[in-house]
Amino acid sequence: MAEKYSLPPNAESLCNSMRALGYSFQAAVADVIDNSIAAGATKIELISPPIKDPDTAYLAILDNGHGMNRQELIKAMQLACKNPSQKREDNDLGRFGLGLKTASLSQCRELIVISLKNGAINIASWDLDEIKREQDWTLLLLDKEETEFQQIISQLKKYSSGTAVIWRRFDRLRTDTGFFETAFREYLSLTAEHLSLVFHRFLEGETKIPRISMELNGTRIKPKDPFIKSSLSSVQNVPIYIRQGKKPDFKDSVVVKSHTLPEQSMLTESDKKKMGLSGRTLSEDQGFYIYRRGRLIHWGGWLGLRKMTQASKLCRV
């Protein structure tokens, strides 16, 4: 008879492997915001105060979603906390229950989550140095009095409920102390541009998609318009509905829309800025734009179905 032997993965080794999944800084922030949207948030704030020392620099991603009690927070901090085959809510942009942890720890050594629900503050932290010391999956549960993020807690208490995800100790962004803040601010600027495109349908408040607002240090993030729908010169064709399986209705259909953009010479500077076209040509962004529940997950290129050509440079599908 076979002997059964429990063989959990080495905590430190698995954490380091997860950190090498290839997240960019802006894609990692977007994955955290997916959780905010799933939590029903209508407002999301990115907060990063002036940096005196790279070791104390942090980024807080704060939302006014439904928040978590102690047990819900512990479950959310668990790796693979959701089964991918489990039925999800319509606004849930996750799948494997890994995004919050893998995205965050790809950028920093300490992930702190502060959540407000039913008037109670709950705090949990994954600290890679603690995992290395303990050689175990040691989740830290903190009292609100022992955290230095009292300002973030005060900001959170403006809402009846919500969550703040805090990144600290950015070992992947290390530069000389004198240049760290410049590099970090550049990352935040690129992130704002990325979010304005990826979540543009949420920021616009498009029909059947929940409207959200986003701010970076108090400055509103405005939506991009990759199809220049606001331009009279842009052509939007009739949508095609591709029904899945044998369902009698089109409720869960894949919706395909095609857009023909105006020539670049006809675009105003305002159009180019709204498209996010700065420094790029129309030809570079031609092709498929794929959304999942309103969230842009792929843009540009033809996914191997055809080549990028000048003849199709104005086409977006």
Short mmCIF file of C-alpha atoms in Angstrom, two decimals:
data_model
loop_
_atom_site.label_atom_id
_atom_site.label_comp_id
_atom_site.label_asym_id
_atom_site.label_seq_id
_atom_site.Cartn_x
_atom_site.Cartn_y
_atom_site.Cartn_z
CA MET A 1 0.00 0.00 0.00
CA ALA A 2 1.38 3.43 -0.94
CA GLU A 3 2.61 5.61 1.87
CA LYS A 4 1.02 9.05 2.04
CA TYR A 5 3.40 11.91 2.65
CA SER A 6 2.43 15.57 2.96
CA LEU A 7 4.91 17.72 1.04
CA PRO A 8 4.01 21.45 1.18
CA PRO A 9 6.15 23.79 -0.96
CA ASN A 10 9.08 25.61 0.62
CA ALA A 11 7.66 29.01 1.60
CA GLU A 12 10.68 31.16 0.75
CA SER A 13 11.42 29.40 -2.54
CA LEU A 14 7.81 29.59 -3.74
CA CYS A 15 7.59 33.28 -2.85
CA ASN A 16 10.72 34.01 -4.88
CA SER A 17 9.35 31.98 -7.79
CA MET A 18 6.07 33.94 -7.71
CA ARG A 19 8.02 37.19 -7.79
CA ALA A 20 9.51 36.20 -11.17
CA LEU A 21 6.19 35.98 -13.05
CA GLY A 22 7.04 39.10 -15.07
CA TYR A 23 4.65 41.74 -13.75
CA SER A 24 5.34 45.33 -14.70
CA PHE A 25 4.70 47.90 -11.97
CA GLN A 26 1.62 49.29 -13.71
CA ALA A 27 0.15 45.84 -14.48
CA ALA A 28 0.61 44.87 -10.83
CA VAL A 29 -1.31 47.96 -9.67
CA ALA A 30 -4.09 47.18 -12.16
CA ASP A 31 -4.41 43.65 -10.74
CA VAL A 32 -4.89 45.06 -7.24
CA ILE A 33 -7.56 47.43 -8.57
CA ASP A 34 -9.39 44.41 -10.03
CA ASN A 35 -10.00 43.37 -6.41
CA SER A 36 -11.34 46.83 -5.56
CA ILE A 37 -13.86 46.63 -8.40
CA ALA A 38 -14.88 43.12 -7.34
CA ALA A 39 -15.48 44.56 -3.86
CA GLY A 40 -17.99 47.06 -5.27
CA ALA A 41 -15.75 50.14 -4.95
CA THR A 42 -16.84 53.37 -6.64
CA LYS A 43 -13.75 55.36 -5.63
CA ILE A 44 -10.10 54.28 -5.73
CA GLU A 45 -7.22 56.41 -4.45
CA LEU A 46 -3.52 55.87 -5.08
CA ILE A 47 -1.56 57.56 -2.30
CA SER A 48 2.21 57.96 -2.08
CA PRO A 49 3.58 60.75 0.14
CA PRO A 50 6.91 62.54 -0.42
CA ILE A 51 9.84 60.15 -0.03
CA LYS A 52 12.46 60.88 2.62
CA ASP A 53 14.08 57.44 2.56
CA PRO A 54 13.60 54.58 0.02
CA ASP A 55 13.12 52.16 2.94
CA THR A 56 10.05 54.04 4.17
CA ALA A 57 8.53 54.79 0.74
CA TYR A 58 5.13 53.22 0.18
CA LEU A 59 2.19 53.13 -2.19
CA ALA A 60 -1.34 52.73 -0.81
CA ILE A 61 -4.20 51.66 -3.08
CA LEU A 62 -7.33 52.59 -1.14
CA ASP A 63 -10.95 51.89 -2.05
CA ASN A 64 -14.45 52.33 -0.62
CA GLY A 65 -15.55 48.75 -1.35
CA HIS A 66 -17.35 46.43 1.05
CA GLY A 67 -14.26 45.76 3.20
CA MET A 68 -13.38 42.57 5.10
CA ASN A 69 -13.74 41.33 8.64
CA ARG A 70 -10.90 39.41 10.31
CA GLN A 71 -11.74 35.98 8.87
CA GLU A 72 -12.46 37.35 5.39
CA LEU A 73 -9.13 39.16 5.42
CA ILE A 74 -7.23 36.04 6.46
CA LYS A 75 -8.89 34.09 3.64
CA ALA A 76 -8.11 36.85 1.11
CA MET A 77 -4.43 36.74 2.10
CA GLN A 78 -4.23 32.99 1.45
CA LEU A 79 -2.58 31.96 -1.82
CA ALA A 80 -5.04 30.50 -4.35
CA CYS A 81 -7.92 31.46 -2.07
CA LYS A 82 -10.50 30.84 -4.82
CA ASN A 83 -11.18 27.88 -7.08
CA PRO A 84 -10.99 28.92 -10.79
CA SER A 85 -14.02 26.72 -11.56
CA GLN A 86 -16.11 28.47 -8.88
CA LYS A 87 -18.93 30.69 -10.19
CA ARG A 88 -18.05 34.35 -9.73
CA GLU A 89 -20.07 37.52 -9.32
CA ASP A 90 -20.61 39.60 -12.46
CA ASN A 91 -18.16 42.28 -11.25
CA ASP A 92 -15.43 39.83 -10.19
CA LEU A 93 -12.36 40.30 -12.39
CA GLY A 94 -10.28 37.63 -10.65
CA ARG A 95 -9.96 33.94 -11.34
CA PHE A 96 -7.38 32.07 -9.26
CA GLY A 97 -7.22 34.06 -6.02
CA LEU A 98 -3.55 34.85 -6.63
CA GLY A 99 -3.58 38.36 -8.10
CA LEU A 100 -3.40 40.45 -4.93
CA LYS A 101 -0.47 38.48 -3.51
CA THR A 102 1.56 37.75 -6.64
CA ALA A 103 1.11 41.22 -8.11
CA SER A 104 2.02 42.97 -4.87
CA LEU A 105 5.01 40.84 -3.90
CA SER A 106 6.40 41.08 -7.43
CA GLN A 107 7.11 44.75 -6.63
CA CYS A 108 7.87 44.91 -2.92
CA ARG A 109 8.96 42.84 0.08
CA GLU A 110 6.09 43.78 2.34
CA LEU A 111 2.36 43.68 1.56
CA ILE A 112 0.06 45.19 4.20
CA VAL A 113 -3.73 45.09 3.86
CA ILE A 114 -5.90 47.29 6.11
CA SER A 115 -9.66 46.73 5.87
CA LEU A 116 -12.65 48.46 7.45
CA LYS A 117 -15.95 46.64 7.92
CA ASN A 118 -18.75 47.10 10.45
CA GLY A 119 -16.70 49.79 12.18
CA ALA A 120 -13.74 47.48 12.87
CA ILE A 121 -10.22 47.82 11.44
CA ASN A 122 -8.42 44.58 10.51
CA ILE A 123 -4.78 44.44 9.39
CA ALA A 124 -2.72 41.59 7.90
CA SER A 125 0.74 41.51 6.35
CA TRP A 126 2.92 39.26 4.25
CA ASP A 127 6.54 40.13 4.97
CA LEU A 128 9.07 38.23 2.85
CA ASP A 129 11.80 38.76 5.43
CA GLU A 130 9.56 37.19 8.09
CA ILE A 131 8.85 34.22 5.82
CA LYS A 132 12.61 33.83 5.26
CA ARG A 133 13.30 33.90 9.01
CA GLU A 134 10.51 31.48 9.91
CA GLN A 135 10.80 29.30 6.78
CA ASP A 136 7.01 29.05 6.94
CA TRP A 137 3.87 30.77 5.67
CA THR A 138 3.75 33.18 8.60
CA LEU A 139 0.99 35.73 8.11
CA LEU A 140 1.23 38.68 10.50
CA LEU A 141 -2.04 39.92 12.04
CA LEU A 142 -1.51 43.42 13.45
CA ASP A 143 -3.37 45.64 15.89
CA LYS A 144 -4.25 49.04 14.51
CA GLU A 145 -2.27 50.67 17.33
CA GLU A 146 0.98 48.98 16.24
CA THR A 147 0.94 50.12 12.63
CA GLU A 148 2.51 53.39 11.54
CA PHE A 149 -0.13 53.84 8.83
CA GLN A 150 -2.50 55.86 11.01
CA GLN A 151 -2.96 58.42 8.23
CA ILE A 152 -4.18 55.68 5.86
CA ILE A 153 -6.55 54.39 8.55
CA SER A 154 -7.95 57.91 8.96
CA GLN A 155 -8.39 58.18 5.20
CA LEU A 156 -10.17 54.81 5.16
CA LYS A 157 -12.54 55.91 7.92
CA LYS A 158 -13.95 58.59 5.61
CA TYR A 159 -15.96 55.73 4.14
CA SER A 160 -18.37 53.34 5.82
CA SER A 161 -16.22 50.44 4.60
CA GLY A 162 -13.20 49.85 2.40
CA THR A 163 -9.71 48.44 2.02
CA ALA A 164 -6.19 49.82 1.65
CA VAL A 165 -3.47 47.70 0.03
CA ILE A 166 -0.04 49.02 0.95
CA TRP A 167 3.27 48.17 -0.76
CA ARG A 168 6.51 48.85 1.07
CA ARG A 169 10.25 48.08 0.64
CA PHE A 170 10.54 48.27 -3.14
CA ASP A 171 13.62 46.10 -3.61
CA ARG A 172 12.95 45.77 -7.36
CA LEU A 173 13.12 49.56 -7.80
CA ARG A 174 16.33 50.19 -5.89
CA THR A 175 18.53 53.01 -7.16
CA ASP A 176 20.87 55.45 -5.49
CA THR A 177 18.99 57.28 -2.73
CA GLY A 178 19.17 60.56 -4.63
CA PHE A 179 17.38 59.13 -7.66
CA PHE A 180 14.87 56.76 -6.06
CA GLU A 181 12.05 59.29 -5.78
CA THR A 182 12.50 60.43 -9.39
CA ALA A 183 12.30 56.84 -10.62
CA PHE A 184 9.35 56.06 -8.36
CA ARG A 185 7.37 59.12 -9.51
CA GLU A 186 8.03 58.11 -13.12
CA TYR A 187 6.58 54.67 -12.39
CA LEU A 188 3.49 56.29 -10.85
CA SER A 189 3.05 58.55 -13.88
CA LEU A 190 3.24 55.55 -16.23
CA THR A 191 0.80 53.71 -13.98
CA ALA A 192 -1.77 56.51 -14.20
CA GLU A 193 -1.55 56.36 -18.01
CA HIS A 194 -1.95 52.56 -17.92
CA LEU A 195 -4.98 52.68 -15.62
CA SER A 196 -6.66 55.36 -17.73
CA LEU A 197 -6.60 52.93 -20.68
CA VAL A 198 -7.19 49.56 -18.99
CA PHE A 199 -10.18 50.82 -16.97
CA HIS A 200 -11.42 53.45 -19.43
CA ARG A 201 -14.92 51.95 -19.66
CA PHE A 202 -15.30 52.10 -15.86
CA LEU A 203 -13.95 55.65 -15.71
CA GLU A 204 -16.35 56.70 -18.48
CA GLY A 205 -19.31 55.07 -16.74
CA GLU A 206 -20.29 53.16 -19.85
CA THR A 207 -23.76 51.57 -19.91
CA LYS A 208 -23.98 48.36 -17.83
CA ILE A 209 -20.45 48.91 -16.44
CA PRO A 210 -20.14 50.34 -12.90
CA ARG A 211 -18.76 53.85 -12.86
CA ILE A 212 -15.66 54.39 -10.73
CA SER A 213 -13.39 57.35 -10.07
CA MET A 214 -9.63 57.10 -9.57
CA GLU A 215 -7.12 59.56 -8.17
CA LEU A 216 -3.34 59.62 -7.90
CA ASN A 217 -2.32 61.79 -4.94
CA GLY A 218 -5.53 63.79 -5.31
CA THR A 219 -5.37 64.24 -9.11
CA ARG A 220 -8.19 62.60 -11.05
CA ILE A 221 -7.23 59.93 -13.57
CA LYS A 222 -9.17 60.61 -16.77
CA PRO A 223 -10.25 57.84 -19.16
CA LYS A 224 -8.53 57.22 -22.48
CA ASP A 225 -10.65 56.89 -25.62
CA PRO A 226 -8.75 54.38 -27.83
CA PHE A 227 -11.49 54.41 -30.50
CA ILE A 228 -12.06 58.19 -30.53
CA LYS A 229 -15.80 57.62 -30.07
CA SER A 230 -16.11 61.34 -29.35
CA SER A 231 -14.85 62.23 -32.84
CA LEU A 232 -17.32 62.72 -35.69
CA SER A 233 -14.69 61.28 -38.06
CA SER A 234 -14.57 57.92 -36.25
CA VAL A 235 -16.76 55.14 -37.70
CA GLN A 236 -18.36 52.58 -35.36
CA ASN A 237 -19.93 49.59 -37.05
CA VAL A 238 -22.90 47.49 -35.90
CA PRO A 239 -21.89 45.00 -33.16
CA ILE A 240 -21.83 41.26 -33.85
CA TYR A 241 -22.95 38.87 -31.09
CA ILE A 242 -21.29 35.46 -31.01
CA ARG A 243 -23.43 33.08 -29.00
CA GLN A 244 -21.64 30.56 -26.81
CA GLY A 245 -22.83 26.94 -26.89
CA LYS A 246 -26.51 26.23 -27.49
CA LYS A 247 -27.99 28.87 -25.23
CA PRO A 248 -31.22 30.29 -26.71
CA ASP A 249 -30.38 33.91 -25.88
CA PHE A 250 -27.40 36.19 -26.31
CA LYS A 251 -26.98 37.09 -22.63
CA ASP A 252 -23.49 35.55 -22.35
CA SER A 253 -22.41 36.23 -25.92
CA VAL A 254 -19.04 37.54 -26.98
CA VAL A 255 -19.68 41.00 -28.42
CA VAL A 256 -17.50 42.09 -31.36
CA LYS A 257 -17.38 45.75 -32.36
CA SER A 258 -15.24 47.26 -35.10
CA HIS A 259 -14.04 50.85 -35.32
CA THR A 260 -12.40 52.74 -38.16
CA LEU A 261 -10.38 55.68 -36.89
CA PRO A 262 -9.80 58.95 -38.75
CA GLU A 263 -6.46 59.49 -40.43
CA GLN A 264 -3.74 60.70 -38.07
CA SER A 265 -3.54 64.04 -39.88
CA MET A 266 -7.22 64.63 -38.99
CA LEU A 267 -6.67 64.10 -35.25
CA THR A 268 -6.41 67.11 -32.98
CA GLU A 269 -3.81 67.25 -30.18
CA SER A 270 -6.71 66.71 -27.77
CA ASP A 271 -7.71 63.54 -29.68
CA LYS A 272 -4.14 62.21 -29.58
CA LYS A 273 -3.84 62.85 -25.86
CA LYS A 274 -7.18 61.21 -25.14
CA MET A 275 -6.15 58.17 -27.18
CA GLY A 276 -2.84 57.90 -25.38
CA LEU A 277 -1.10 58.25 -28.73
CA SER A 278 1.74 60.46 -27.50
CA GLY A 279 4.93 59.38 -29.28
CA ARG A 280 3.13 56.54 -31.12
CA THR A 281 1.51 56.10 -34.52
CA LEU A 282 -1.96 54.77 -35.32
CA SER A 283 -0.36 51.79 -37.05
CA GLU A 284 1.28 50.53 -33.82
CA ASP A 285 -2.03 50.08 -31.98
CA GLN A 286 -4.13 48.49 -34.73
CA GLY A 287 -5.82 45.17 -34.10
CA PHE A 288 -7.76 43.45 -31.33
CA TYR A 289 -8.85 45.06 -28.07
CA ILE A 290 -10.08 42.32 -25.76
CA TYR A 291 -12.15 43.03 -22.65
CA ARG A 292 -13.28 40.85 -19.77
CA ARG A 293 -16.30 42.32 -17.98
CA GLY A 294 -15.39 45.77 -19.28
CA ARG A 295 -11.71 45.56 -18.25
CA LEU A 296 -9.17 45.81 -21.09
CA ILE A 297 -6.86 42.78 -20.91
CA HIS A 298 -5.17 42.89 -24.35
CA TRP A 299 -4.73 45.63 -26.92
CA GLY A 300 -3.03 45.93 -30.28
CA GLY A 301 -1.85 43.30 -32.75
CA TRP A 302 -3.77 40.61 -34.60
CA LEU A 303 -2.89 37.59 -32.43
CA GLY A 304 -1.28 35.80 -35.34
CA LEU A 305 -4.37 36.00 -37.59
CA ARG A 306 -2.87 38.57 -39.93
CA LYS A 307 0.10 40.92 -40.20
CA MET A 308 0.21 44.54 -39.10
CA THR A 309 -0.06 46.59 -42.30
CA GLN A 310 -0.52 50.18 -43.35
CA ALA A 311 -3.82 49.20 -44.99
CA SER A 312 -5.29 48.15 -41.60
CA LYS A 313 -3.68 50.82 -39.43
CA LEU A 314 -7.02 52.55 -38.71
CA CYS A 315 -8.81 49.35 -37.71
CA ARG A 316 -9.66 48.45 -34.09
CA VAL A 317 -11.74 45.37 -33.25
#
